Short mmCIF file of N, CA, C and O in Angstrom, two decimals:
data_model
loop_
_atom_site.label_atom_id
_atom_site.label_comp_id
_atom_site.label_asym_id
_atom_site.label_seq_id
_atom_site.Cartn_x
_atom_site.Cartn_y
_atom_site.Cartn_z
N UNK A 63 -6.79 -0.50 -6.34
CA UNK A 63 -6.17 1.28 -6.06
C UNK A 63 -5.53 2.34 -7.82
O UNK A 63 -5.79 3.13 -7.40
N UNK A 64 -5.09 1.29 -8.21
CA UNK A 64 -3.71 2.11 -9.95
C UNK A 64 -4.80 2.62 -9.91
O UNK A 64 -4.82 3.05 -11.51
N UNK A 65 -6.22 1.80 -10.77
CA UNK A 65 -7.22 2.68 -11.63
C UNK A 65 -7.65 4.27 -11.27
O UNK A 65 -8.22 4.51 -11.59
N UNK A 66 -7.21 4.39 -9.63
CA UNK A 66 -8.12 6.10 -8.93
C UNK A 66 -7.25 6.75 -9.03
O UNK A 66 -7.03 7.55 -8.70
N UNK A 67 -5.74 6.45 -9.86
CA UNK A 67 -4.43 7.80 -10.06
C UNK A 67 -4.95 8.84 -10.67
O UNK A 67 -5.71 7.97 -11.65
N UNK A 68 -4.29 9.88 -10.88
CA UNK A 68 -4.43 11.37 -11.97
C UNK A 68 -3.45 10.87 -12.83
O UNK A 68 -2.91 9.67 -12.78
N UNK A 69 -3.46 11.55 -14.17
CA UNK A 69 -2.74 11.05 -14.99
C UNK A 69 -1.50 11.58 -14.34
O UNK A 69 -0.18 11.13 -14.88
N UNK A 70 -0.90 11.76 -13.58
CA UNK A 70 0.51 11.87 -12.55
C UNK A 70 0.86 10.93 -12.03
O UNK A 70 2.17 10.70 -11.03
N UNK A 71 -0.41 9.25 -11.21
CA UNK A 71 0.12 9.05 -10.17
C UNK A 71 -0.10 8.94 -8.75
O UNK A 71 0.28 8.80 -7.83
N UNK A 72 -1.02 10.42 -7.81
CA UNK A 72 -1.26 11.18 -7.51
C UNK A 72 -2.69 10.67 -6.74
O UNK A 72 -3.41 9.93 -8.12
N UNK A 73 -3.12 10.20 -5.65
CA UNK A 73 -4.16 9.31 -5.09
C UNK A 73 -4.64 11.08 -4.62
O UNK A 73 -4.14 11.26 -3.76
N UNK A 74 -5.99 10.95 -4.06
CA UNK A 74 -6.35 11.73 -3.29
C UNK A 74 -6.83 10.98 -1.90
O UNK A 74 -7.22 9.76 -1.88
N UNK A 75 -7.35 11.94 -0.99
CA UNK A 75 -8.10 11.06 0.66
C UNK A 75 -9.25 9.78 -0.02
O UNK A 75 -9.04 9.38 0.78
N UNK A 76 -10.33 10.30 -1.13
CA UNK A 76 -11.50 9.78 -1.08
C UNK A 76 -11.49 9.20 -2.84
O UNK A 76 -10.55 10.45 -3.37
N UNK A 77 -12.39 8.35 -2.88
CA UNK A 77 -12.50 8.43 -4.47
C UNK A 77 -14.22 7.48 -3.95
O UNK A 77 -14.83 7.22 -3.30
N UNK A 78 -15.44 8.60 -5.08
CA UNK A 78 -16.16 8.77 -5.38
C UNK A 78 -16.83 7.17 -5.65
O UNK A 78 -15.67 6.90 -7.05
N UNK A 79 -17.18 6.08 -5.66
CA UNK A 79 -17.63 4.80 -5.80
C UNK A 79 -18.44 4.81 -6.67
O UNK A 79 -17.59 3.99 -7.98
N UNK A 80 -19.35 5.85 -6.79
CA UNK A 80 -20.33 5.32 -8.46
C UNK A 80 -19.20 5.80 -10.10
O UNK A 80 -19.06 5.47 -10.66
N UNK A 81 -18.11 7.03 -9.73
CA UNK A 81 -17.43 7.30 -10.68
C UNK A 81 -16.10 7.13 -11.23
O UNK A 81 -15.04 7.70 -11.57
N UNK A 82 -15.64 7.51 -9.82
CA UNK A 82 -13.96 7.10 -9.92
C UNK A 82 -13.46 8.65 -9.05
O UNK A 82 -12.14 8.76 -9.01
N UNK A 83 -14.27 9.81 -9.54
CA UNK A 83 -13.88 11.13 -8.80
C UNK A 83 -13.33 11.52 -8.12
O UNK A 83 -13.42 10.69 -6.91
N UNK A 84 -11.98 11.98 -8.20
CA UNK A 84 -11.04 12.12 -6.57
C UNK A 84 -11.57 12.97 -5.75
O UNK A 84 -11.94 14.15 -5.98
N UNK A 85 -11.90 13.11 -4.06
CA UNK A 85 -12.11 13.63 -3.80
C UNK A 85 -11.19 13.93 -2.41
O UNK A 85 -10.82 13.42 -1.74
N UNK A 86 -12.00 15.47 -1.38
CA UNK A 86 -11.26 15.25 -0.39
C UNK A 86 -9.95 15.55 -0.59
O UNK A 86 -8.89 16.67 -1.70
N UNK A 87 -8.94 15.11 0.61
CA UNK A 87 -7.32 16.17 0.52
C UNK A 87 -7.04 15.92 -0.60
O UNK A 87 -6.66 14.56 -1.07
N UNK A 88 -6.09 16.37 -1.11
CA UNK A 88 -4.59 15.76 -2.39
C UNK A 88 -3.31 16.94 -2.30
O UNK A 88 -3.45 17.58 -2.60
N UNK A 89 -2.39 16.12 -2.86
CA UNK A 89 -2.41 14.51 -2.70
C UNK A 89 -2.13 13.99 -1.44
O UNK A 89 -2.09 14.60 -0.49
N UNK A 90 -2.70 12.62 -1.02
CA UNK A 90 -2.78 12.32 0.51
C UNK A 90 -1.48 11.14 0.26
O UNK A 90 -1.51 9.88 -0.33
N UNK A 91 -0.48 11.03 1.48
CA UNK A 91 0.36 10.61 1.70
C UNK A 91 -0.12 9.34 2.48
O UNK A 91 0.76 8.61 2.16
N UNK A 92 -0.94 9.29 2.90
CA UNK A 92 -1.93 7.86 3.81
C UNK A 92 -2.22 6.50 2.69
O UNK A 92 -1.42 5.84 2.50
N UNK A 93 -2.62 7.23 1.61
CA UNK A 93 -3.35 6.35 0.34
C UNK A 93 -2.10 5.74 -0.41
O UNK A 93 -1.76 4.82 -0.47
N UNK A 94 -0.73 6.57 -0.30
CA UNK A 94 0.17 6.43 -1.48
C UNK A 94 0.78 5.44 -0.14
O UNK A 94 1.36 3.92 -1.04
N UNK A 95 1.13 5.99 1.02
CA UNK A 95 1.50 4.72 1.60
C UNK A 95 0.74 3.47 1.97
O UNK A 95 1.30 1.98 2.05
N UNK A 96 -0.71 3.46 1.81
CA UNK A 96 -1.47 2.28 1.24
C UNK A 96 -0.74 1.31 0.42
O UNK A 96 -0.71 -0.19 0.52
N UNK A 97 -0.72 1.85 -0.78
CA UNK A 97 -0.21 1.29 -2.03
C UNK A 97 1.12 0.72 -1.96
O UNK A 97 1.65 -0.62 -1.62
N UNK A 98 2.09 1.19 -1.78
CA UNK A 98 3.70 1.04 -1.18
C UNK A 98 3.46 -0.26 -0.22
O UNK A 98 4.10 -1.62 -0.84
N UNK A 99 3.03 -0.32 1.18
CA UNK A 99 2.53 -1.30 2.02
C UNK A 99 2.03 -3.05 1.71
O UNK A 99 2.32 -3.87 1.51
N UNK A 100 1.29 -2.52 0.47
CA UNK A 100 0.32 -3.28 -0.18
C UNK A 100 1.58 -4.18 -1.10
O UNK A 100 1.29 -5.53 -1.38
N UNK A 101 2.25 -3.23 -1.87
CA UNK A 101 3.02 -4.17 -2.83
C UNK A 101 4.35 -4.92 -1.86
O UNK A 101 4.35 -5.71 -2.36
N UNK A 102 4.69 -4.38 -0.80
CA UNK A 102 5.68 -5.19 0.45
C UNK A 102 5.06 -6.32 0.21
O UNK A 102 5.32 -7.29 0.42
N UNK A 103 3.95 -6.61 0.68
CA UNK A 103 2.78 -7.75 1.53
C UNK A 103 3.17 -8.94 -0.04
O UNK A 103 3.62 -9.75 0.29
N UNK A 104 3.00 -8.23 -0.85
CA UNK A 104 2.18 -8.35 -2.92
C UNK A 104 4.03 -9.53 -2.67
O UNK A 104 3.99 -10.69 -2.91
N UNK A 105 4.65 -8.84 -2.60
CA UNK A 105 6.84 -8.88 -2.68
C UNK A 105 6.78 -9.98 -2.14
O UNK A 105 7.25 -11.54 -1.91
N UNK A 106 6.69 -9.99 -0.78
CA UNK A 106 7.03 -11.16 0.31
C UNK A 106 6.05 -12.02 0.24
O UNK A 106 6.67 -13.67 0.71
N UNK A 107 5.46 -11.92 0.17
CA UNK A 107 3.77 -13.78 -0.39
C UNK A 107 4.80 -14.39 -1.32
O UNK A 107 4.77 -15.11 -1.33
N UNK A 108 4.95 -13.18 -2.49
CA UNK A 108 4.69 -14.07 -4.10
C UNK A 108 7.21 -14.96 -3.92
O UNK A 108 7.27 -15.65 -3.65
N UNK A 109 7.55 -14.67 -2.67
CA UNK A 109 8.91 -14.86 -2.53
C UNK A 109 8.63 -15.71 -1.40
O UNK A 109 9.63 -16.40 -1.12
N UNK A 110 7.14 -15.89 -0.75
CA UNK A 110 6.89 -16.77 0.17
C UNK A 110 8.05 -17.05 1.97
O UNK A 110 8.52 -17.21 2.78
N UNK A 111 8.05 -14.90 1.94
CA UNK A 111 8.72 -14.49 2.62
C UNK A 111 7.47 -14.33 3.88
O UNK A 111 8.23 -13.73 5.26
N UNK A 112 6.60 -14.73 4.19
CA UNK A 112 5.65 -14.48 5.30
C UNK A 112 5.28 -15.06 6.29
O UNK A 112 5.74 -16.53 6.23
N UNK A 113 5.43 -15.03 7.87
CA UNK A 113 5.21 -15.94 8.74
C UNK A 113 3.82 -17.15 8.35
O UNK A 113 2.85 -15.88 7.61
N UNK A 114 4.08 -17.87 8.74
CA UNK A 114 2.54 -18.18 8.42
C UNK A 114 1.45 -19.05 9.26
O UNK A 114 2.02 -18.69 10.93
N UNK A 115 0.87 -19.53 9.61
CA UNK A 115 -0.23 -19.89 10.49
C UNK A 115 -0.68 -18.67 11.29
O UNK A 115 -0.84 -19.41 12.80
N UNK A 116 -1.06 -17.84 10.68
CA UNK A 116 -2.27 -16.47 11.21
C UNK A 116 -0.83 -15.75 12.87
O UNK A 116 -1.57 -15.55 13.02
N UNK A 117 -0.15 -16.37 12.25
CA UNK A 117 1.18 -15.69 13.63
C UNK A 117 0.75 -14.27 13.38
O UNK A 117 1.39 -13.44 12.33
N UNK A 118 0.66 -13.53 14.39
CA UNK A 118 0.87 -11.79 14.15
C UNK A 118 2.07 -11.35 14.43
O UNK A 118 3.33 -12.09 14.96
N UNK A 119 2.51 -9.98 13.40
CA UNK A 119 3.95 -9.64 13.40
C UNK A 119 3.43 -8.30 13.11
O UNK A 119 2.58 -7.61 12.59
N UNK A 120 4.52 -7.23 13.35
CA UNK A 120 4.38 -6.11 12.77
C UNK A 120 5.52 -6.09 11.68
O UNK A 120 6.48 -6.16 11.41
N UNK A 121 4.51 -5.38 10.84
CA UNK A 121 5.44 -5.68 9.33
C UNK A 121 6.29 -4.85 8.43
O UNK A 121 7.98 -5.40 8.69
N UNK A 122 6.44 -3.90 9.71
CA UNK A 122 8.18 -2.67 9.51
C UNK A 122 8.85 -3.19 9.99
O UNK A 122 9.96 -3.35 9.23
N UNK A 123 8.76 -4.29 10.82
CA UNK A 123 10.06 -4.59 11.93
C UNK A 123 10.08 -6.30 10.91
O UNK A 123 11.43 -6.56 10.86
N UNK A 124 9.61 -7.05 10.12
CA UNK A 124 9.58 -8.08 9.84
C UNK A 124 10.23 -7.77 8.44
O UNK A 124 11.42 -8.36 8.14
N UNK A 125 9.83 -6.46 7.98
CA UNK A 125 10.44 -6.26 6.68
C UNK A 125 12.12 -5.81 6.52
O UNK A 125 12.40 -5.69 6.07
N UNK A 126 12.35 -4.81 7.71
CA UNK A 126 13.78 -5.20 7.88
C UNK A 126 14.32 -5.60 8.52
O UNK A 126 15.39 -5.90 7.91
N UNK A 127 13.95 -6.44 8.85
CA UNK A 127 15.14 -8.00 9.55
C UNK A 127 15.13 -8.47 8.43
O UNK A 127 16.10 -9.42 8.16
N UNK A 128 13.72 -8.80 7.25
CA UNK A 128 13.87 -9.99 7.27
C UNK A 128 14.19 -10.32 5.01
O UNK A 128 13.80 -10.72 4.12
N UNK A 129 13.67 -9.04 4.81
CA UNK A 129 13.93 -8.39 2.94
C UNK A 129 14.60 -7.20 2.59
O UNK A 129 14.11 -6.66 1.96
N UNK A 130 16.00 -7.68 3.59
CA UNK A 130 16.88 -6.82 3.30
C UNK A 130 16.96 -7.69 1.44
O UNK A 130 18.00 -6.69 1.11
N UNK A 131 17.35 -8.55 1.65
CA UNK A 131 18.08 -9.18 0.01
C UNK A 131 17.27 -8.54 -0.90
O UNK A 131 16.30 -8.66 -1.78
#
């Protein structure tokens, strides 16, 4: 996803598979949120703070309660 940002770090709604051309609505908040949430998941996983064993959880609630530090 980081390779698809424009020169100021913004994302469009879609990107063409063939050449990465930005398509659709621009800038697109949902794309930015997906990046932020992915980074939060990676950070939690690297810190060993994710629930184990396939346990279902609401990440927003989980993050609020356990990732404050």
